PDB file of C-alpha atoms and ligand atoms in Angstrom:
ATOM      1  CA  UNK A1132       0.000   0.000   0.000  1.00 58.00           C
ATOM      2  CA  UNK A1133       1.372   3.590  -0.657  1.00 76.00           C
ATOM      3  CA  UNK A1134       1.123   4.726   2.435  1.00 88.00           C
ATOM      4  CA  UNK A1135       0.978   8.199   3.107  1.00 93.00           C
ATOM      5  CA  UNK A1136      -1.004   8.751   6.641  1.00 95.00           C
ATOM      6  CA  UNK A1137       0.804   6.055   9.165  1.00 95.00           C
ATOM      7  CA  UNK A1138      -0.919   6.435  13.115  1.00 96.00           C
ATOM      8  CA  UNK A1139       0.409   3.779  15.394  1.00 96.00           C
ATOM      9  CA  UNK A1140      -0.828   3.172  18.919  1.00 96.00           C
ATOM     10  CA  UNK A1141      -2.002   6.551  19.403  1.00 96.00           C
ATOM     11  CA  UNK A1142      -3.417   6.934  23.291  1.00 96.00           C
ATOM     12  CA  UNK A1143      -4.562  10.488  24.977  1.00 96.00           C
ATOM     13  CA  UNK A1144      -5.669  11.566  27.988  1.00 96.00           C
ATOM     14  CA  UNK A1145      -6.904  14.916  29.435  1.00 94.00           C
ATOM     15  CA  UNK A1146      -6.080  15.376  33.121  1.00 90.00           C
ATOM     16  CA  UNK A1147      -8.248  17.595  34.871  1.00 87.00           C
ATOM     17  CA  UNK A1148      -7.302  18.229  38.561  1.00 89.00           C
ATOM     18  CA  UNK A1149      -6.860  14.828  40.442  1.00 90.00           C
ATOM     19  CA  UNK A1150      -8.828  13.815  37.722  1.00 92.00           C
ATOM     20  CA  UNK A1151      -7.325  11.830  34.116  1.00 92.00           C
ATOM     21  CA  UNK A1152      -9.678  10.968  31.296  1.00 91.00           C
ATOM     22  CA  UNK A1153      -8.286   8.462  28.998  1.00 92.00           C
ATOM     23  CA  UNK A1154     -10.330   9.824  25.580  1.00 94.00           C
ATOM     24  CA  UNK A1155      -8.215   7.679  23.221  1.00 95.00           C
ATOM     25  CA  UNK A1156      -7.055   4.400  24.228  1.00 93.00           C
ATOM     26  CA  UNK A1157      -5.022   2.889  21.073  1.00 93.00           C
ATOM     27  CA  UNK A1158      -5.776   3.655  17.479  1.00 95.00           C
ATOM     28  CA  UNK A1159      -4.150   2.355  14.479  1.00 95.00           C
ATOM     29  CA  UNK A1160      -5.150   3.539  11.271  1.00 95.00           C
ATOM     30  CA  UNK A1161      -3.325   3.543   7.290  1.00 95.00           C
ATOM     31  CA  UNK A1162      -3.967   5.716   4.912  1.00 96.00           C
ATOM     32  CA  UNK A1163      -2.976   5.697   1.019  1.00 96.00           C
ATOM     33  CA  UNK A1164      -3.502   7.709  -1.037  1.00 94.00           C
ATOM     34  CA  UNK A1165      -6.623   8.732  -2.719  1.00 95.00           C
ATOM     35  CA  UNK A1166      -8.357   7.229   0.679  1.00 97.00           C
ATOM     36  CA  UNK A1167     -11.737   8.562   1.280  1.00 97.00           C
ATOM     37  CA  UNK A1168     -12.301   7.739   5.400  1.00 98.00           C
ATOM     38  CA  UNK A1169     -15.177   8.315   7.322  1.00 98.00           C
ATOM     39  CA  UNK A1170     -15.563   8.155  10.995  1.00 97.00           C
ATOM     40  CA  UNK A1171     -18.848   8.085  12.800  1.00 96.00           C
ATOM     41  CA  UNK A1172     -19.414   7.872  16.511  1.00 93.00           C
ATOM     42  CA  UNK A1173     -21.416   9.488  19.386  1.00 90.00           C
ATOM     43  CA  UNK A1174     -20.766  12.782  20.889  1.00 91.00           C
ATOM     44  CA  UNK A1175     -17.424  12.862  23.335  1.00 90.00           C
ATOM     45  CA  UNK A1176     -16.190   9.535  21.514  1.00 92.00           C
ATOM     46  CA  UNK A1177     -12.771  11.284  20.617  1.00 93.00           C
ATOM     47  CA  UNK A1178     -13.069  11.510  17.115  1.00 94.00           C
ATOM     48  CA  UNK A1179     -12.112  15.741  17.532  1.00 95.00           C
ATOM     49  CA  UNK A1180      -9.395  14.820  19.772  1.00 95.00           C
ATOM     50  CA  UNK A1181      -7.923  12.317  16.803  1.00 96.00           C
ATOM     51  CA  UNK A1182      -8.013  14.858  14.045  1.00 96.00           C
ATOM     52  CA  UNK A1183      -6.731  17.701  16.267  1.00 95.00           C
ATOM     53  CA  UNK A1184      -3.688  14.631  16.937  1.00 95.00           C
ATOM     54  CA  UNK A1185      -3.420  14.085  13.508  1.00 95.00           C
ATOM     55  CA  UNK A1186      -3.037  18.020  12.879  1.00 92.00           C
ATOM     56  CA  UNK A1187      -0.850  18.259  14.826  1.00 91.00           C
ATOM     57  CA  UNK A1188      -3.061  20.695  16.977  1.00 91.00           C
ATOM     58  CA  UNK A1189      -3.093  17.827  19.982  1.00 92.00           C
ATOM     59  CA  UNK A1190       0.220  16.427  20.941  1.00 91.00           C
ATOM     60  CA  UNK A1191      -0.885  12.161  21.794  1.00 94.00           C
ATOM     61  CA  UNK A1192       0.647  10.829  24.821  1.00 95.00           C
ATOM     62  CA  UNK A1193       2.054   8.019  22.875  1.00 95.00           C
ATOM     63  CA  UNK A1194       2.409   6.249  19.729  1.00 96.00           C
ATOM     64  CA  UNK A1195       3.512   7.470  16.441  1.00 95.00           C
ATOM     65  CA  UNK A1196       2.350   9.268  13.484  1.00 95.00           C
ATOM     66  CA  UNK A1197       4.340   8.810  10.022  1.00 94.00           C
ATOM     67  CA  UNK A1198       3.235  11.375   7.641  1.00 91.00           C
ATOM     68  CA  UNK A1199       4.949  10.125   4.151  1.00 88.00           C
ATOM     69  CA  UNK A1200       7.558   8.208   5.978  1.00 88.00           C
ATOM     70  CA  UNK A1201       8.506  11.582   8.410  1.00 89.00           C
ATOM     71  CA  UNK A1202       7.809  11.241  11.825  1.00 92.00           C
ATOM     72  CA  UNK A1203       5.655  14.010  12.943  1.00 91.00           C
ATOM     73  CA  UNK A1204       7.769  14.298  16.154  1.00 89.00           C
ATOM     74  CA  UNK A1205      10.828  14.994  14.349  1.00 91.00           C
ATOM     75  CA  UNK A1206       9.233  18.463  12.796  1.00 90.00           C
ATOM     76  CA  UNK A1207       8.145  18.948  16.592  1.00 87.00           C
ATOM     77  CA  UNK A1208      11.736  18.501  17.045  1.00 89.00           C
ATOM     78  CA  UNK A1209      12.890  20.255  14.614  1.00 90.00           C
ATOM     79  CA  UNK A1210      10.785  22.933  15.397  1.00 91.00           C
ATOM     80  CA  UNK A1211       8.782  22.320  12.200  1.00 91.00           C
ATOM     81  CA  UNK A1212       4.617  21.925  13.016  1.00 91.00           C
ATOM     82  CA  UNK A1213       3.826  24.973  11.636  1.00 89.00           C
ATOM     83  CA  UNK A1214       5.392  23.696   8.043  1.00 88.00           C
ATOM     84  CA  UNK A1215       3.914  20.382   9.026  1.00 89.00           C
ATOM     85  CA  UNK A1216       0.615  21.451   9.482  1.00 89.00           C
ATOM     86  CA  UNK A1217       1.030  24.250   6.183  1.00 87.00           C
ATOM     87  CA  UNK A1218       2.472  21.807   3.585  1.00 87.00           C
ATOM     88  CA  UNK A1219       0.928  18.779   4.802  1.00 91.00           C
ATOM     89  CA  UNK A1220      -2.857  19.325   6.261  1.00 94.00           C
ATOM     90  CA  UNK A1221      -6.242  21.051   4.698  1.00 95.00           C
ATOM     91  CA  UNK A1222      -8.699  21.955   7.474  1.00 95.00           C
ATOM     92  CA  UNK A1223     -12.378  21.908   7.076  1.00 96.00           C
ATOM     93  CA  UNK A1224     -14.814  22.664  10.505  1.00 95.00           C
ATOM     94  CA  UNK A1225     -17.842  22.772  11.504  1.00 93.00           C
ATOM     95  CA  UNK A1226     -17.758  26.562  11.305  1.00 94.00           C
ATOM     96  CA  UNK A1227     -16.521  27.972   7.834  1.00 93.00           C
ATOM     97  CA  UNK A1228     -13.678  30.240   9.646  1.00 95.00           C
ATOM     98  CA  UNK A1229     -13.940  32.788   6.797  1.00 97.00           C
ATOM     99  CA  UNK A1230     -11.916  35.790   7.076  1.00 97.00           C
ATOM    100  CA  UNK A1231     -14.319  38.160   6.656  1.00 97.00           C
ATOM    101  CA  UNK A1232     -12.667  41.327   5.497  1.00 98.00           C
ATOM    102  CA  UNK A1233     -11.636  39.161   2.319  1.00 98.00           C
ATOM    103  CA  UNK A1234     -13.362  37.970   0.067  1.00 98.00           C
ATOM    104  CA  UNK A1235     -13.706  34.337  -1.248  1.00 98.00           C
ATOM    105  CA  UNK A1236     -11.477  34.446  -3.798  1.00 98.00           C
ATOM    106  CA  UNK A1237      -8.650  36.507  -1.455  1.00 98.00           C
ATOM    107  CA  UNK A1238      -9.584  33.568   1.545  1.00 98.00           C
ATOM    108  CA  UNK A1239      -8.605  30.678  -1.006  1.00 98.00           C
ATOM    109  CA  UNK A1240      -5.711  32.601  -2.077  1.00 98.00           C
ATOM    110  CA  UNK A1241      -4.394  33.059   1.642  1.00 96.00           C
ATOM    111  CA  UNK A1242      -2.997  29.670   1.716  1.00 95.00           C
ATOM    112  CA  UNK A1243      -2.030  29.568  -1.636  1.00 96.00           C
ATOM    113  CA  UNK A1244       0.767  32.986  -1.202  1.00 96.00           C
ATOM    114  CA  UNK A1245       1.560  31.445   2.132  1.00 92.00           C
ATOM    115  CA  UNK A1246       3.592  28.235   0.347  1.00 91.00           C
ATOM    116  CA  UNK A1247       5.171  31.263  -2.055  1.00 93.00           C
ATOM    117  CA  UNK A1248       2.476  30.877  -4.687  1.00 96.00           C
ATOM    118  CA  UNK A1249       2.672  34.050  -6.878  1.00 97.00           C
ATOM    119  CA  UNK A1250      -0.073  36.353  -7.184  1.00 97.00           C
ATOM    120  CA  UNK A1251      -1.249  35.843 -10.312  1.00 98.00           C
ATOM    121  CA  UNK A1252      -1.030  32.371 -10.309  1.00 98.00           C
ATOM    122  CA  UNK A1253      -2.670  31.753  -6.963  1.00 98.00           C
ATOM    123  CA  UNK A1254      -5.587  34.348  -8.460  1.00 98.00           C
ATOM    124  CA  UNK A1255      -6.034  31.466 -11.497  1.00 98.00           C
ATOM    125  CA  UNK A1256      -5.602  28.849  -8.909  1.00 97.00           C
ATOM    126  CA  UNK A1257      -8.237  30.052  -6.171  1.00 98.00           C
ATOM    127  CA  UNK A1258     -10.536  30.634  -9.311  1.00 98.00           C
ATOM    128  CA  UNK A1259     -10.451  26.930 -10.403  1.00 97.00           C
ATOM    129  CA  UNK A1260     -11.666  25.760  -7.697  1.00 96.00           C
ATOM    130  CA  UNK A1261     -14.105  27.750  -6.538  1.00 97.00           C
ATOM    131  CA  UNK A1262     -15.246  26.820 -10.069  1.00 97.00           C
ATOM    132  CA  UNK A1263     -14.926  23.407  -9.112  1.00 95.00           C
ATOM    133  CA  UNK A1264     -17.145  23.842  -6.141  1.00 96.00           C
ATOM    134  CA  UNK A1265     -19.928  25.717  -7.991  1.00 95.00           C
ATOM    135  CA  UNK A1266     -19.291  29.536  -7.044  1.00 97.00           C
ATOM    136  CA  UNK A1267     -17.642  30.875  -9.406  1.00 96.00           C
ATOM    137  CA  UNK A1268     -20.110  33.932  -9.653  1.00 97.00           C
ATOM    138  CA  UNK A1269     -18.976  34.502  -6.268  1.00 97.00           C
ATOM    139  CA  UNK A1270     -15.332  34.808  -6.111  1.00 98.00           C
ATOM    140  CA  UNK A1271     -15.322  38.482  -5.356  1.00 98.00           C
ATOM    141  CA  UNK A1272     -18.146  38.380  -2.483  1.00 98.00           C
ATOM    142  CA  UNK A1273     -17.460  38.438   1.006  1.00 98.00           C
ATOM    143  CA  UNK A1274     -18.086  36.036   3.648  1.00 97.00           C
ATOM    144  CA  UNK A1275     -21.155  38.089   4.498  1.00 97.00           C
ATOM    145  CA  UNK A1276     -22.606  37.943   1.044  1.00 98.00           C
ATOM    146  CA  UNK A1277     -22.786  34.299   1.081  1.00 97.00           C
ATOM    147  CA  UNK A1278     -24.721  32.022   2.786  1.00 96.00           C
ATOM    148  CA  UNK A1279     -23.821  29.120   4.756  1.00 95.00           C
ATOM    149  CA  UNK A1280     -23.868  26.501   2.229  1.00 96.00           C
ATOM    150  CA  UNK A1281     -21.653  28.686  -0.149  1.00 96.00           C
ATOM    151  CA  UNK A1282     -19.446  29.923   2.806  1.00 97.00           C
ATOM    152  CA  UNK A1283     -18.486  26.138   3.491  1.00 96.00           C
ATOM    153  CA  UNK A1284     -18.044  25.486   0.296  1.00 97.00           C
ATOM    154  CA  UNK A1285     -15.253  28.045   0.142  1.00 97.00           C
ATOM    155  CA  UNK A1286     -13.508  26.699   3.396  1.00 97.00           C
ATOM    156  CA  UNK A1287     -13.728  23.226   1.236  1.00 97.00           C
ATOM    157  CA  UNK A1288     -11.752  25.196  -1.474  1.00 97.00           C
ATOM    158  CA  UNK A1289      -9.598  27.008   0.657  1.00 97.00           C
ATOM    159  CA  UNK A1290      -8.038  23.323   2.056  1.00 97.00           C
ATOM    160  CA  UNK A1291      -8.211  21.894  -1.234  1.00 96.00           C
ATOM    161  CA  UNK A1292      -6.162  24.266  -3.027  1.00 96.00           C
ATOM    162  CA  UNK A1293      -2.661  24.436  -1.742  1.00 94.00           C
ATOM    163  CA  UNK A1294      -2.464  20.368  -2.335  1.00 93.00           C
ATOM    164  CA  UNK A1295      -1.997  18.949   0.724  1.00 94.00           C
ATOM    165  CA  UNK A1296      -1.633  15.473   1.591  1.00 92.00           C
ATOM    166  CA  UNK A1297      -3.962  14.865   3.792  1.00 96.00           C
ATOM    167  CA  UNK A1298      -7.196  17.203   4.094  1.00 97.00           C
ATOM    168  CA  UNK A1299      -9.190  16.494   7.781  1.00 97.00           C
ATOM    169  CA  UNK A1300     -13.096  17.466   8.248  1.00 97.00           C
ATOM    170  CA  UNK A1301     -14.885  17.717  11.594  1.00 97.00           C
ATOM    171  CA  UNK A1302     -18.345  17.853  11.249  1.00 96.00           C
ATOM    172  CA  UNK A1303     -17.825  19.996   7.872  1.00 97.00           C
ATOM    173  CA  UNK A1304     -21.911  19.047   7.158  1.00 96.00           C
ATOM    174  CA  UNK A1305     -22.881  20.126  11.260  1.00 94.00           C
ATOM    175  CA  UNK A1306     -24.240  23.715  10.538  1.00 94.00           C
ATOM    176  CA  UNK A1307     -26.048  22.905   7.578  1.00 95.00           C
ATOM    177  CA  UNK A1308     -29.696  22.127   6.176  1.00 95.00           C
ATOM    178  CA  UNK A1309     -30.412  19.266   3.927  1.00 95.00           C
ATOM    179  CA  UNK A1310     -30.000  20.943   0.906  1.00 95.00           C
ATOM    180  CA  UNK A1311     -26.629  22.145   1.676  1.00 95.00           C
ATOM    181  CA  UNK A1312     -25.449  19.199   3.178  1.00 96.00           C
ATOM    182  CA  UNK A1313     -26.878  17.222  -0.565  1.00 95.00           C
ATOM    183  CA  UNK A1314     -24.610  20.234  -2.102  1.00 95.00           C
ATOM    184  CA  UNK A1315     -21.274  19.413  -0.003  1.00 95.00           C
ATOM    185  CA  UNK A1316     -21.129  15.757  -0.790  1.00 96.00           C
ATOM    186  CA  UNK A1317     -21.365  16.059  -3.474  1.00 95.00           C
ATOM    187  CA  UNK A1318     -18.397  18.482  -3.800  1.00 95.00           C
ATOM    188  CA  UNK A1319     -16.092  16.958  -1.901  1.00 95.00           C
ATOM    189  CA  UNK A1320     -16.945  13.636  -3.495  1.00 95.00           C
ATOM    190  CA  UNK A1321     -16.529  15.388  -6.915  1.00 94.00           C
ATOM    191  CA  UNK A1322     -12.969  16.834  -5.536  1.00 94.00           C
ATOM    192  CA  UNK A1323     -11.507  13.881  -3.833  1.00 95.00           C
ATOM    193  CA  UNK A1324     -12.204  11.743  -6.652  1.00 94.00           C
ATOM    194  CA  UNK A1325     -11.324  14.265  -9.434  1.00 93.00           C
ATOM    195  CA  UNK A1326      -8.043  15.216  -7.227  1.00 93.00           C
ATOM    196  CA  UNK A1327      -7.097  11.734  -6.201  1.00 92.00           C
ATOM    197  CA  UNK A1328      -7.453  13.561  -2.454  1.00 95.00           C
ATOM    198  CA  UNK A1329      -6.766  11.942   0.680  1.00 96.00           C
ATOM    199  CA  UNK A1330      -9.867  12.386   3.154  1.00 97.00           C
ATOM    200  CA  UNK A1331     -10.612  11.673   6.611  1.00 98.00           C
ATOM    201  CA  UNK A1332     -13.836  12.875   7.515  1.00 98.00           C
ATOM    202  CA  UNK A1333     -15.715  12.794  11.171  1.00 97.00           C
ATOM    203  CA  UNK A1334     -19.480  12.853  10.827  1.00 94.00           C
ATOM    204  CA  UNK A1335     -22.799  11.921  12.502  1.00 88.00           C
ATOM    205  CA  UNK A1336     -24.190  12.299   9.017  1.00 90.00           C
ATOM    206  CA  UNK A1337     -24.906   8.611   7.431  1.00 93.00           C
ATOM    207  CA  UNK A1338     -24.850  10.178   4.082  1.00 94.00           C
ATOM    208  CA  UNK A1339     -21.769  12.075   4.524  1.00 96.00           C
ATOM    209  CA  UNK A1340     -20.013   9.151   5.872  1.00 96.00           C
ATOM    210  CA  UNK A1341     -21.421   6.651   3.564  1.00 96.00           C
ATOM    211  CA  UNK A1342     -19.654   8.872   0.214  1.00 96.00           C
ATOM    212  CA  UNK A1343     -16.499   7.467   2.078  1.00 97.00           C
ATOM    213  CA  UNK A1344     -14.804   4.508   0.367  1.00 95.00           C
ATOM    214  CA  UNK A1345     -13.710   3.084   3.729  1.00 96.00           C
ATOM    215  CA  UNK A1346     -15.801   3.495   7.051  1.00 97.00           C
ATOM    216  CA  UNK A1347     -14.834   3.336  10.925  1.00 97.00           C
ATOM    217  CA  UNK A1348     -16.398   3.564  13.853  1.00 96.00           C
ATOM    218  CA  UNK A1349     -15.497   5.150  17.261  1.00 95.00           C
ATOM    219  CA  UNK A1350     -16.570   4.335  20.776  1.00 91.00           C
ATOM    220  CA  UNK A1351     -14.955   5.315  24.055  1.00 85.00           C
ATOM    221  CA  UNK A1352     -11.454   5.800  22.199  1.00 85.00           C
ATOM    222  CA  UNK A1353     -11.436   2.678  20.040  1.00 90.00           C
ATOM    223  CA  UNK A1354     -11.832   2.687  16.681  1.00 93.00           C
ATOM    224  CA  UNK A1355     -13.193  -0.021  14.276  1.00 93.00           C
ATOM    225  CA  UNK A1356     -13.527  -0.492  10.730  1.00 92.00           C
ATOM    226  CA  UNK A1357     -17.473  -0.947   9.555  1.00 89.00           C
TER     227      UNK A1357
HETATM  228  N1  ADP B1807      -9.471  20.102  26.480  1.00 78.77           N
HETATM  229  C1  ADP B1807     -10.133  19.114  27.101  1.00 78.77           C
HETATM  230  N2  ADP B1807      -9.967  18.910  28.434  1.00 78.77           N
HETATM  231  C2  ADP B1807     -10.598  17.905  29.068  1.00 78.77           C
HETATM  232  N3  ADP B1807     -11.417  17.025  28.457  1.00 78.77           N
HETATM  233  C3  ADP B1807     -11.617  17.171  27.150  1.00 78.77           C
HETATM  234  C4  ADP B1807     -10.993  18.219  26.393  1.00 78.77           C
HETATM  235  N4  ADP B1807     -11.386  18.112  25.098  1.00 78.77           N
HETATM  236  C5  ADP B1807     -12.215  17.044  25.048  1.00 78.77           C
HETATM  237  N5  ADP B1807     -12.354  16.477  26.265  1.00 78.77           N
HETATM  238  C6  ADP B1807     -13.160  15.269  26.564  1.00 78.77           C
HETATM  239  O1  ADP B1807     -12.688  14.221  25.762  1.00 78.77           O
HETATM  240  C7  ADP B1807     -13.757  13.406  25.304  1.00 78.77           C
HETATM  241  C8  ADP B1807     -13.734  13.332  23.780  1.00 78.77           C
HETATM  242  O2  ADP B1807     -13.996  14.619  23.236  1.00 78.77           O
HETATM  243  P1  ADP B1807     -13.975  14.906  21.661  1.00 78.77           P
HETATM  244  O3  ADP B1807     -12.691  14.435  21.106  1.00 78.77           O
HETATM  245  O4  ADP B1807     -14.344  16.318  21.471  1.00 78.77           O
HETATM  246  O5  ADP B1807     -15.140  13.936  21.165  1.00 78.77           O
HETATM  247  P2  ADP B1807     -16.072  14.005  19.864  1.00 78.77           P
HETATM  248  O6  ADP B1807     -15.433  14.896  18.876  1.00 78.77           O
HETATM  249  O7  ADP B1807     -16.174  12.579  19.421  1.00 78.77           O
HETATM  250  O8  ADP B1807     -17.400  14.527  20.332  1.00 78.77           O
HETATM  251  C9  ADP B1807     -15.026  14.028  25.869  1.00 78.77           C
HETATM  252  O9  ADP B1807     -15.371  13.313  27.022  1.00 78.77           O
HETATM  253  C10 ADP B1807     -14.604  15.439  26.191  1.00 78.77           C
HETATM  254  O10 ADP B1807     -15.360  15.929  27.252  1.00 78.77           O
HETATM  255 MG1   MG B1808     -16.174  16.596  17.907  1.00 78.77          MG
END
């Protein structure tokens, strides 16, 4: 397998006071790529504590996480998460994150001139995709212009765009209605599989995590494959 996303016996707990709460207990999980991942589970099962891990937001307790074939602790060590989590990770949340005094062309840009994209060529760039993802009549509106569905659908653009290896969602579908949600899917389906992109989504939506290729579960810090 061409592996790209290696976690070995990841464990974390939060201590609170006298107090520690083991949230993940020992998760394993490969990812090639092109891998389309979804992980369901009930509120507080850890699945936001894994991604934040895996983005190196969350340092785990133990275990290791190979990122293709680099050891995320050695760009801890090497005082390198920032690049890690530039070059290697897309974000999407629940919440679009939008800045708001750009608009949505300038917010998919942002990441682009960040990895030394030029100007003009992150302008063509940011307009592909927000072709891609259906708003290309609304590349020069503001956050505040758009509505929900549309704003997420930039924030889906804006991780997409700079390439990265690995792009994470929590809960990308959680603020929207049906229609919207019927929208994103679709998208991202459209992207991954157009892109070759490697996905691992967290979702409570069955829909949403039934577009994945490959399907886990989470309970009380465990994970299993469906
Ligand atoms: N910063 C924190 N400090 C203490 N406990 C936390 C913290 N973040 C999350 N938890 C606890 O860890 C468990 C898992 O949370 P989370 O990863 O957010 O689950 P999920 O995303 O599946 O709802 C929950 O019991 C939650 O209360
Ligand atoms: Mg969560």
């Amino acid at each position: 397998m061409n592996s790209i996303l290696s976690v070995k016996n990841i464990k974390k707990s939060y201590r609170d006071g006298e107090v520690t709460v083991n949230v993940i207990h020992d998760i394993n999980m490969e990812l090639a790529r092109g891998d389309f991942v979804s992980i369901q589970g009930a509120s507080g099962a850890g699945k936001s504590t894994f991604l934040s891990i895996l983005g190196a937001i969350l340092l785990p307790d133990s275990g290791t996480i190979t990122i293709n074939g680099k050891n995320l602790e050695d760009y801890s060590r090497e005082g390198k998460i920032h690049e890690y989590r530039k070059n290697h990770i897309g974000f999407i949340f629940q919440s679009h994150y939008l800045m708001p005094d750009f608009t949505a062309m300038e917010n998919v840009m942002i990441p682009l001139l960040m990895r030394g994209i030029k100007n003009q060529a992150a302008k063509q760039k940011a307009m592909e995709i927000l072709s891609k993802v259906g708003l290309k009549e609304r590349a020069n509106h503001y956050p505040s212009q758009l509505s929900g569905g549309e704003s997420q659908r930039v924030a889906v653009a804006r991780a997409v765009a700079p390439e990265p290896d690995i792009v994470l969602a929590d809960e990308p579908t959680g603020n929207l209605d049906s229609h919207n949600k019927k929208i994103f899917i679709q998208v991202l389906e459209d992207l991954q599989k157009s892109r070759d992109l490697t996905v691992l989504v967290v979702t409570h939506e069955q829909d949403l995590a039934a577009a994945a290729g490959r399907r886990y579960f989470m309970k009380d810090g465990y994970l299993s494959q469906m």
